[in-house]
Amino acid sequence: MTAEHEAREEFARLEPASGFASSSDAFQRLWTPHRMAYITAGADANRGTGCPFCAAPDKSDEDGLIVHRGRHAFVLLNLFPYNSGHLLICPYRHIGLYDEADPHETAEIAYLTQTAMRVLRGVSRCEGFNIGMNQGAVAGAGVEEHLHQHVVPRWTSDANFFPVIAKTKALPQLLGEVRQAVADAWPAD
């Protein structure tokens, strides 16, 4: 029985909230019991075998979703993007934390981040960015063992409740189309 199936069965046994005493505290609540499957499964449940960021450079650019290969780092699309054009900048070397990167890697990651911003503004006319690194599983890193910088393009009103209430993310373009547009717009070195 999968963790998700167990969570659904447990949810079905819960007492309905309609009979609970109510006292308003001015908060609205959006219940997401489906998330318990991820919480109860534990940290190692969703790990695959091998590092996806070490495997990507061995693939074709199309198969690895790579938009640019540098000397010390490369840029690829996030397979599970927050928004269309969500890029990841990774050093080739398998290191987990930013303070483990050498000066050449940090310089190239910074340069590629700036270039990614320029390219995404040109390709998608985004109005802003979320840029950052999640260091360690406790900080939200999905692949904690390989350093990667997120560059997420943002537009006014691009957020909605689909991801929360329907476990759905609305993405207007296919990954292959986005990869091709960003790769084509990337300046030659």
CSV table of C-alpha atoms in Angstrom, one decimal:
chain,number,residue,atom,x,y,z
A,1,MET,CA,0.0,0.0,0.0
A,2,THR,CA,1.5,3.4,-1.0
A,3,ALA,CA,1.9,6.3,1.5
A,4,GLU,CA,-0.6,8.3,-0.6
A,5,HIS,CA,-3.2,5.5,-0.4
A,6,GLU,CA,-2.7,5.2,3.3
A,7,ALA,CA,-3.1,9.0,3.7
A,8,ARG,CA,-6.4,8.9,1.7
A,9,GLU,CA,-7.8,6.1,3.9
A,10,GLU,CA,-6.8,7.9,7.1
A,11,PHE,CA,-8.4,11.1,5.8
A,12,ALA,CA,-11.7,9.1,5.1
A,13,ARG,CA,-11.8,8.1,8.8
A,14,LEU,CA,-11.5,11.7,10.1
A,15,GLU,CA,-14.3,13.3,11.9
A,16,PRO,CA,-16.2,15.9,9.9
A,17,ALA,CA,-15.4,19.4,11.0
A,18,SER,CA,-19.0,20.6,10.7
A,19,GLY,CA,-19.6,19.6,14.3
A,20,PHE,CA,-16.6,21.3,15.8
A,21,ALA,CA,-17.0,24.3,18.1
A,22,SER,CA,-16.4,27.5,16.1
A,23,SER,CA,-14.8,30.6,17.3
A,24,SER,CA,-13.6,33.0,14.6
A,25,ASP,CA,-9.9,34.0,14.8
A,26,ALA,CA,-10.1,36.0,11.5
A,27,PHE,CA,-8.0,33.4,9.6
A,28,GLN,CA,-9.3,31.7,6.4
A,29,ARG,CA,-8.2,28.1,6.1
A,30,LEU,CA,-7.6,26.0,3.1
A,31,TRP,CA,-7.3,22.4,4.0
A,32,THR,CA,-4.8,20.3,2.0
A,33,PRO,CA,-4.9,16.8,3.5
A,34,HIS,CA,-3.4,15.3,0.3
A,35,ARG,CA,0.0,16.8,1.5
A,36,MET,CA,0.1,14.3,4.4
A,37,ALA,CA,1.2,11.6,1.9
A,38,TYR,CA,4.4,13.5,1.4
A,39,ILE,CA,4.9,14.3,5.1
A,40,THR,CA,4.3,10.8,6.3
A,41,ALA,CA,6.4,9.1,3.6
A,42,GLY,CA,9.6,10.7,4.9
A,43,ALA,CA,12.5,12.5,3.4
A,44,ASP,CA,13.9,9.5,1.4
A,45,ALA,CA,10.6,8.3,-0.2
A,46,ASN,CA,10.8,10.4,-3.3
A,47,ARG,CA,14.5,10.1,-4.1
A,48,GLY,CA,15.4,8.4,-7.4
A,49,THR,CA,18.6,6.7,-8.1
A,50,GLY,CA,21.5,8.9,-9.1
A,51,CYS,CA,21.8,12.6,-9.4
A,52,PRO,CA,19.7,14.2,-12.2
A,53,PHE,CA,22.2,17.2,-12.5
A,54,CYS,CA,25.2,14.9,-13.0
A,55,ALA,CA,23.2,12.9,-15.6
A,56,ALA,CA,21.9,15.8,-17.6
A,57,PRO,CA,25.3,16.9,-19.2
A,58,ASP,CA,25.7,13.3,-20.6
A,59,LYS,CA,22.4,13.7,-22.5
A,60,SER,CA,21.7,15.7,-25.6
A,61,ASP,CA,20.6,19.2,-24.9
A,62,GLU,CA,17.0,18.4,-25.9
A,63,ASP,CA,16.8,15.3,-23.6
A,64,GLY,CA,18.6,17.0,-20.7
A,65,LEU,CA,16.6,20.2,-21.1
A,66,ILE,CA,19.9,22.1,-21.3
A,67,VAL,CA,19.8,25.6,-22.8
A,68,HIS,CA,23.5,26.5,-22.3
A,69,ARG,CA,26.8,24.7,-21.5
A,70,GLY,CA,29.5,26.8,-19.9
A,71,ARG,CA,33.0,25.8,-18.8
A,72,HIS,CA,32.2,25.2,-15.0
A,73,ALA,CA,28.4,25.3,-15.0
A,74,PHE,CA,25.4,24.7,-17.2
A,75,VAL,CA,21.8,26.0,-17.5
A,76,LEU,CA,18.8,23.7,-17.8
A,77,LEU,CA,15.0,23.9,-17.5
A,78,ASN,CA,13.5,22.7,-14.3
A,79,LEU,CA,11.6,19.5,-15.1
A,80,PHE,CA,9.0,20.5,-12.5
A,81,PRO,CA,8.8,24.3,-13.1
A,82,TYR,CA,7.1,26.8,-10.9
A,83,ASN,CA,6.5,29.0,-14.1
A,84,SER,CA,7.3,28.6,-17.7
A,85,GLY,CA,11.0,29.3,-18.2
A,86,HIS,CA,12.1,28.2,-14.7
A,87,LEU,CA,15.8,27.7,-15.1
A,88,LEU,CA,18.4,26.0,-13.0
A,89,ILE,CA,22.1,26.8,-13.0
A,90,CYS,CA,24.3,24.0,-11.9
A,91,PRO,CA,28.0,23.4,-11.6
A,92,TYR,CA,29.2,20.3,-13.4
A,93,ARG,CA,31.0,19.3,-10.2
A,94,HIS,CA,28.8,17.3,-7.7
A,95,ILE,CA,28.8,19.5,-4.7
A,96,GLY,CA,25.9,20.2,-2.3
A,97,LEU,CA,26.5,23.6,-0.8
A,98,TYR,CA,27.4,27.0,-2.2
A,99,ASP,CA,30.4,27.4,0.1
A,100,GLU,CA,31.9,24.3,-1.5
A,101,ALA,CA,32.0,25.9,-4.9
A,102,ASP,CA,35.4,27.2,-6.1
A,103,PRO,CA,35.8,30.8,-7.3
A,104,HIS,CA,35.5,29.8,-11.0
A,105,GLU,CA,32.2,28.0,-10.3
A,106,THR,CA,30.7,30.9,-8.3
A,107,ALA,CA,31.8,33.4,-10.9
A,108,GLU,CA,30.2,31.4,-13.7
A,109,ILE,CA,27.0,30.7,-11.8
A,110,ALA,CA,26.7,34.5,-11.2
A,111,TYR,CA,27.4,35.3,-14.9
A,112,LEU,CA,24.9,32.6,-16.1
A,113,THR,CA,22.3,33.9,-13.7
A,114,GLN,CA,22.6,37.4,-15.1
A,115,THR,CA,22.5,36.1,-18.6
A,116,ALA,CA,19.5,33.9,-17.8
A,117,MET,CA,17.6,37.0,-16.6
A,118,ARG,CA,18.4,38.9,-19.8
A,119,VAL,CA,17.4,36.0,-22.0
A,120,LEU,CA,14.1,35.4,-20.1
A,121,ARG,CA,13.2,39.1,-20.3
A,122,GLY,CA,13.7,39.0,-24.1
A,123,VAL,CA,12.0,35.6,-24.7
A,124,SER,CA,9.1,35.9,-22.3
A,125,ARG,CA,8.8,39.5,-21.4
A,126,CYS,CA,8.7,38.6,-17.7
A,127,GLU,CA,8.4,41.5,-15.2
A,128,GLY,CA,10.5,40.1,-12.4
A,129,PHE,CA,12.3,37.1,-11.0
A,130,ASN,CA,12.6,34.8,-8.0
A,131,ILE,CA,16.3,33.8,-7.7
A,132,GLY,CA,17.8,31.6,-5.1
A,133,MET,CA,19.3,28.4,-3.7
A,134,ASN,CA,17.7,26.1,-1.2
A,135,GLN,CA,20.6,24.6,0.8
A,136,GLY,CA,19.7,21.3,2.4
A,137,ALA,CA,16.5,19.3,2.6
A,138,VAL,CA,15.2,21.3,5.6
A,139,ALA,CA,15.5,24.5,3.4
A,140,GLY,CA,13.4,23.0,0.6
A,141,ALA,CA,16.1,21.6,-1.7
A,142,GLY,CA,14.5,18.9,-3.8
A,143,VAL,CA,18.0,17.7,-4.9
A,144,GLU,CA,20.1,18.7,-1.9
A,145,GLU,CA,23.2,16.9,-2.9
A,146,HIS,CA,23.9,18.9,-6.1
A,147,LEU,CA,24.1,22.7,-5.9
A,148,HIS,CA,21.7,24.6,-8.2
A,149,GLN,CA,20.5,28.1,-8.5
A,150,HIS,CA,16.8,28.8,-9.4
A,151,VAL,CA,15.9,31.6,-11.8
A,152,VAL,CA,12.1,31.8,-11.9
A,153,PRO,CA,10.5,34.4,-14.3
A,154,ARG,CA,7.5,36.2,-12.8
A,155,TRP,CA,4.6,38.2,-14.2
A,156,THR,CA,1.9,40.3,-12.6
A,157,SER,CA,-0.9,38.0,-11.5
A,158,ASP,CA,0.9,34.7,-12.5
A,159,ALA,CA,0.0,33.1,-9.1
A,160,ASN,CA,-3.3,31.4,-8.5
A,161,PHE,CA,-4.8,28.8,-6.3
A,162,PHE,CA,-4.6,25.9,-8.8
A,163,PRO,CA,-1.5,24.4,-7.1
A,164,VAL,CA,-3.1,24.5,-3.7
A,165,ILE,CA,-6.7,23.4,-4.3
A,166,ALA,CA,-6.3,21.2,-7.4
A,167,LYS,CA,-2.6,20.0,-7.3
A,168,THR,CA,-2.4,21.6,-10.7
A,169,LYS,CA,0.1,24.1,-12.1
A,170,ALA,CA,-1.0,26.0,-15.2
A,171,LEU,CA,1.9,26.2,-17.7
A,172,PRO,CA,1.2,27.8,-21.0
A,173,GLN,CA,4.1,26.2,-23.0
A,174,LEU,CA,5.6,22.8,-23.3
A,175,LEU,CA,9.1,22.3,-21.9
A,176,GLY,CA,10.6,21.5,-25.3
A,177,GLU,CA,9.2,24.7,-26.8
A,178,VAL,CA,10.6,26.8,-23.9
A,179,ARG,CA,14.0,25.1,-24.0
A,180,GLN,CA,14.3,25.8,-27.7
A,181,ALA,CA,13.3,29.4,-27.4
A,182,VAL,CA,15.7,30.1,-24.5
A,183,ALA,CA,18.5,28.2,-26.2
A,184,ASP,CA,18.0,30.1,-29.4
A,185,ALA,CA,18.1,33.4,-27.6
A,186,TRP,CA,21.2,32.6,-25.5
A,187,PRO,CA,24.1,34.7,-26.6
A,188,ALA,CA,27.2,33.0,-28.1
A,189,ASP,CA,30.2,33.1,-25.8
